[in-house]
């Protein structure tokens, strides 16, 4: 004869978990505990439960190989940056990380230092420069820098085009220096035509990210860093919809008038900006900093 368990629903679920590794078991037990605690805390109604199921179903259905609504959901609920924080705690002075975002495109061309990577792309020309160094300031020669950004109107190449624009791979010189021309990136909204957009509207939140240029910096023997640099004069720095801004990642983009001489000696017939930002890496074997 069937005898109802005297255990709570939560304990019944925990009792049957038998995952194939201690870590998997730990993660699933915690997930069940917190999920059940959330449902009890808000006393979830059946209608709310069905709303959640419908929302998650639609989130999956809108995903394609070019659109990842679940990552957008993670980003806009702050989970992506929380995972980033936990996994990339850095000592003072080291380059901090931020989210990869949905617009990374593997296979960007390697270009020589000084190259202009955004010819014909809408936006104000900007000269980017700096050094890749150790925490002690020693140069890291031959470090790899991958960069990409949207244009000066907030659009990424992969949203509008089939060819790459405003993205490249560079290598630092013997002094650890890098420099290239691109554009000053604009703020832009995350996609709002799906369930996450509806969620943002329900929460009375704007959908915008402040302007930023993405970097992935790596060097042999050092921890690679995925990050973004934000112009200090743009909107939404204090309300990034994906919470990706860290104060150390904000940089001054210095404006220059027509006819001014750029750091590489060029004289432009348009206004332009210059930004200098050093990228400081931590050795691969460095211990994580206690949170
Ligand atoms: Fe981005």
Coordinates of C-alpha atoms and ligand atoms in Angstrom, one line a residue:
X1 CA 0.0 0.0 0.0
X2 CA 1.3 3.4 -0.9
X3 CA 2.3 5.5 2.1
X4 CA 2.5 9.2 1.6
X5 CA 5.9 10.5 2.6
X6 CA 6.2 12.5 5.7
X7 CA 8.9 14.6 4.1
X8 CA 8.3 18.1 2.8
X9 CA 8.2 18.4 -1.0
X10 CA 11.6 20.0 -0.9
X11 CA 13.1 17.1 1.1
X12 CA 11.5 14.6 -1.2
X13 CA 13.2 16.1 -4.2
X14 CA 16.5 16.4 -2.4
X15 CA 16.2 12.8 -1.3
X16 CA 16.1 11.5 -4.9
X17 CA 18.9 13.6 -6.3
X18 CA 21.9 11.3 -7.1
X19 CA 24.1 13.3 -9.5
X20 CA 27.2 11.9 -11.0
X21 CA 29.6 14.2 -9.3
X22 CA 29.8 16.0 -5.9
X23 CA 29.8 19.4 -7.6
X24 CA 26.8 18.5 -9.7
X25 CA 25.0 17.3 -6.6
X26 CA 25.9 20.5 -4.7
X27 CA 24.6 22.7 -7.5
X28 CA 21.3 20.8 -7.9
X29 CA 20.6 20.6 -4.2
X30 CA 21.2 24.4 -3.8
X31 CA 19.0 25.1 -6.9
X32 CA 16.1 23.0 -5.5
X33 CA 16.4 24.6 -2.1
X34 CA 16.5 28.2 -3.4
X35 CA 13.8 27.5 -6.0
X36 CA 11.4 26.1 -3.5
X37 CA 12.2 28.9 -1.0
X38 CA 11.4 31.4 -3.7
X39 CA 8.0 29.7 -4.4
X40 CA 7.2 29.6 -0.7
X41 CA 8.4 33.2 -0.2
X42 CA 6.1 34.7 -2.7
X43 CA 3.3 32.1 -2.3
X44 CA 3.3 31.7 -6.1
X45 CA -0.2 31.4 -7.5
X46 CA -1.1 28.8 -10.2
X47 CA -1.6 31.7 -12.7
X48 CA 1.8 33.1 -11.9
X49 CA 3.4 29.7 -12.3
X50 CA 1.8 29.3 -15.8
X51 CA 3.0 32.9 -16.7
X52 CA 6.5 31.9 -15.8
X53 CA 6.3 28.6 -17.8
X54 CA 4.9 30.5 -20.8
X55 CA 7.7 33.2 -20.5
X56 CA 10.5 30.6 -20.4
X57 CA 8.9 28.7 -23.3
X58 CA 8.8 31.9 -25.4
X59 CA 12.4 32.7 -24.4
X60 CA 13.6 29.4 -25.8
X61 CA 11.4 29.6 -28.9
X62 CA 12.9 33.0 -30.0
X63 CA 16.5 31.8 -29.8
X64 CA 18.4 31.2 -33.0
X65 CA 22.1 30.8 -33.9
X66 CA 22.3 34.6 -34.0
X67 CA 20.0 35.4 -31.1
X68 CA 20.4 34.1 -27.5
X69 CA 17.4 35.3 -25.5
X70 CA 18.4 33.2 -22.4
X71 CA 21.8 35.0 -22.2
X72 CA 19.9 38.3 -22.6
X73 CA 17.7 37.2 -19.7
X74 CA 20.7 36.3 -17.6
X75 CA 22.3 39.6 -18.5
X76 CA 19.3 41.8 -17.7
X77 CA 18.7 40.0 -14.4
X78 CA 22.4 40.6 -13.4
X79 CA 23.3 36.9 -13.3
X80 CA 25.9 37.2 -16.0
X81 CA 27.8 39.9 -14.2
X82 CA 27.4 38.1 -10.9
X83 CA 29.0 35.0 -12.4
X84 CA 31.7 37.2 -13.9
X85 CA 32.4 38.8 -10.5
X86 CA 32.7 35.4 -8.8
X87 CA 35.1 34.0 -11.4
X88 CA 37.3 37.0 -12.2
X89 CA 38.1 38.7 -9.0
X90 CA 41.3 40.7 -9.7
X91 CA 43.9 42.5 -7.6
X92 CA 43.9 46.3 -7.5
X93 CA 45.3 47.7 -10.7
X94 CA 44.5 44.7 -12.9
X95 CA 42.3 45.0 -15.9
X96 CA 38.8 44.1 -14.8
X97 CA 36.4 41.9 -16.8
X98 CA 32.9 42.4 -18.2
X99 CA 30.4 40.4 -20.1
X100 CA 31.3 39.0 -23.6
X101 CA 27.9 40.1 -25.0
X102 CA 26.1 38.6 -28.0
X103 CA 28.1 40.2 -30.8
X104 CA 31.5 38.5 -30.6
X105 CA 32.4 37.1 -34.0
X106 CA 35.2 34.5 -34.2
X107 CA 37.6 35.0 -37.1
X108 CA 38.2 38.8 -37.2
X109 CA 41.3 39.7 -39.3
X110 CA 44.6 40.3 -37.7
X111 CA 45.8 43.8 -38.6
X112 CA 49.1 45.7 -38.1
X113 CA 49.4 48.2 -35.3
X114 CA 48.0 51.6 -36.4
X115 CA 45.4 50.1 -38.7
X116 CA 42.0 51.7 -39.2
X117 CA 39.5 49.0 -38.6
X118 CA 36.3 50.9 -39.1
X119 CA 36.8 52.7 -42.5
X120 CA 33.4 53.6 -43.8
X121 CA 31.7 52.8 -40.5
X122 CA 29.3 55.5 -39.1
X123 CA 30.8 57.3 -36.1
X124 CA 33.5 59.7 -35.0
X125 CA 37.1 58.5 -35.7
X126 CA 38.9 57.5 -32.5
X127 CA 42.5 56.7 -32.0
X128 CA 42.9 54.0 -29.4
X129 CA 46.3 53.3 -27.7
X130 CA 47.9 52.0 -24.6
X131 CA 50.1 49.2 -23.3
X132 CA 49.6 45.7 -22.2
X133 CA 51.6 45.2 -19.0
X134 CA 52.1 43.2 -15.9
X135 CA 51.0 44.5 -12.5
X136 CA 54.5 45.8 -12.1
X137 CA 54.3 47.8 -15.3
X138 CA 56.5 45.5 -17.3
X139 CA 55.5 45.4 -21.0
X140 CA 54.0 42.3 -22.5
X141 CA 55.3 42.0 -26.0
X142 CA 53.3 40.0 -28.5
X143 CA 50.1 40.1 -26.4
X144 CA 46.9 39.5 -28.4
X145 CA 44.1 42.0 -28.4
X146 CA 40.8 41.3 -30.0
X147 CA 38.5 44.4 -30.4
X148 CA 35.0 44.9 -31.7
X149 CA 32.3 47.5 -31.3
X150 CA 29.1 48.7 -32.8
X151 CA 29.2 51.8 -34.9
X152 CA 28.6 55.4 -33.9
X153 CA 24.8 54.9 -34.2
X154 CA 24.6 51.8 -32.0
X155 CA 24.5 49.1 -34.6
X156 CA 26.8 46.0 -34.8
X157 CA 28.0 44.7 -38.2
X158 CA 26.3 41.3 -37.7
X159 CA 22.9 43.0 -37.2
X160 CA 23.1 44.8 -40.6
X161 CA 25.7 43.1 -42.7
X162 CA 27.2 39.8 -43.7
X163 CA 30.8 41.1 -43.6
X164 CA 32.9 42.1 -40.5
X165 CA 33.3 45.8 -39.7
X166 CA 35.0 47.5 -36.7
X167 CA 36.6 44.3 -35.4
X168 CA 40.1 43.1 -35.6
X169 CA 43.0 41.2 -33.8
X170 CA 46.2 43.1 -33.0
X171 CA 49.5 42.2 -31.3
X172 CA 51.5 44.4 -29.1
X173 CA 55.0 45.6 -30.1
X174 CA 58.2 45.0 -28.1
X175 CA 57.2 47.7 -25.6
X176 CA 53.8 46.1 -25.1
X177 CA 52.1 49.0 -27.0
X178 CA 49.0 48.8 -29.1
X179 CA 47.3 51.4 -31.2
X180 CA 44.6 51.5 -33.9
X181 CA 41.9 53.6 -35.3
X182 CA 38.2 52.8 -35.0
X183 CA 35.1 54.9 -34.1
X184 CA 33.7 56.1 -30.8
X185 CA 30.9 53.6 -30.0
X186 CA 27.4 54.8 -29.2
X187 CA 24.9 53.5 -26.6
X188 CA 22.4 51.1 -28.0
X189 CA 19.3 49.1 -26.8
X190 CA 19.4 45.4 -26.4
X191 CA 16.8 43.6 -28.5
X192 CA 13.3 44.4 -27.2
X193 CA 11.0 42.5 -29.5
X194 CA 11.1 39.3 -27.5
X195 CA 10.1 38.2 -24.0
X196 CA 13.0 39.9 -22.3
X197 CA 12.0 43.2 -23.9
X198 CA 8.5 42.7 -22.5
X199 CA 10.0 41.9 -19.1
X200 CA 11.9 45.2 -19.1
X201 CA 8.8 47.1 -20.0
X202 CA 6.9 45.4 -17.2
X203 CA 9.7 46.4 -14.8
X204 CA 9.6 50.0 -16.1
X205 CA 13.3 49.7 -17.2
X206 CA 15.0 51.2 -20.2
X207 CA 16.8 48.7 -22.6
X208 CA 20.0 50.6 -23.1
X209 CA 23.7 49.8 -22.8
X210 CA 26.2 52.7 -22.5
X211 CA 28.6 53.0 -25.5
X212 CA 31.5 50.6 -25.2
X213 CA 34.2 48.8 -27.2
X214 CA 34.9 45.2 -26.4
X215 CA 38.4 43.8 -25.7
X216 CA 39.7 40.3 -25.2
X217 CA 43.3 40.6 -24.1
X218 CA 45.6 37.5 -23.7
X219 CA 49.3 36.8 -23.4
X220 CA 51.2 33.6 -22.7
X221 CA 51.4 32.9 -19.0
X222 CA 48.7 35.4 -18.1
X223 CA 44.9 35.2 -17.4
X224 CA 43.0 36.3 -20.5
X225 CA 40.5 39.1 -19.9
X226 CA 37.2 39.7 -21.6
X227 CA 36.1 43.2 -21.0
X228 CA 34.7 46.5 -22.4
X229 CA 35.9 50.1 -22.3
X230 CA 33.2 52.8 -21.8
X231 CA 33.5 56.5 -23.0
X232 CA 33.1 58.6 -19.8
X233 CA 30.8 61.2 -21.5
X234 CA 28.1 58.8 -22.7
X235 CA 24.6 58.2 -21.3
X236 CA 23.5 55.2 -19.3
X237 CA 26.8 54.6 -17.5
X238 CA 24.9 54.5 -14.2
X239 CA 22.0 52.3 -15.5
X240 CA 23.5 49.8 -17.9
X241 CA 20.6 47.3 -18.6
X242 CA 23.1 44.4 -18.2
X243 CA 25.0 45.9 -15.2
X244 CA 28.4 45.6 -17.1
X245 CA 30.0 48.9 -16.1
X246 CA 32.8 49.0 -13.6
X247 CA 34.4 52.3 -12.7
X248 CA 37.9 51.2 -13.8
X249 CA 36.6 50.5 -17.3
X250 CA 35.4 54.1 -17.9
X251 CA 37.9 56.1 -20.0
X252 CA 38.0 59.7 -21.2
X253 CA 37.7 60.0 -25.0
X254 CA 39.4 63.3 -25.6
X255 CA 37.9 65.4 -28.5
X256 CA 40.1 67.1 -31.0
X257 CA 39.1 69.6 -33.7
X258 CA 39.5 69.4 -37.5
X259 CA 43.1 69.9 -38.4
X260 CA 44.6 68.7 -35.1
X261 CA 47.5 66.3 -35.3
X262 CA 46.7 62.7 -34.1
X263 CA 49.2 60.7 -31.9
X264 CA 50.4 58.9 -35.1
X265 CA 51.1 62.1 -36.9
X266 CA 48.0 62.1 -39.1
X267 CA 46.1 65.3 -39.6
X268 CA 42.4 64.5 -40.0
X269 CA 39.8 66.6 -42.0
X270 CA 37.2 65.7 -39.4
X271 CA 37.0 66.0 -35.6
X272 CA 38.2 63.0 -33.8
X273 CA 38.9 61.5 -30.4
X274 CA 41.8 59.9 -28.7
X275 CA 41.7 57.5 -25.8
X276 CA 44.6 55.9 -24.0
X277 CA 44.0 52.9 -21.8
X278 CA 46.5 50.4 -20.4
X279 CA 45.6 46.7 -20.1
X280 CA 47.1 45.1 -17.0
X281 CA 47.2 41.3 -16.9
X282 CA 47.6 38.9 -14.0
X283 CA 49.8 35.8 -14.2
X284 CA 47.9 32.5 -14.8
X285 CA 49.1 31.0 -11.6
X286 CA 48.1 34.0 -9.4
X287 CA 45.8 33.1 -6.6
X288 CA 42.3 34.4 -6.7
X289 CA 41.7 37.4 -4.5
X290 CA 39.4 36.7 -1.6
X291 CA 36.0 38.2 -2.2
Ligands
LIG1 FE1 28.5 45.4 -27.0

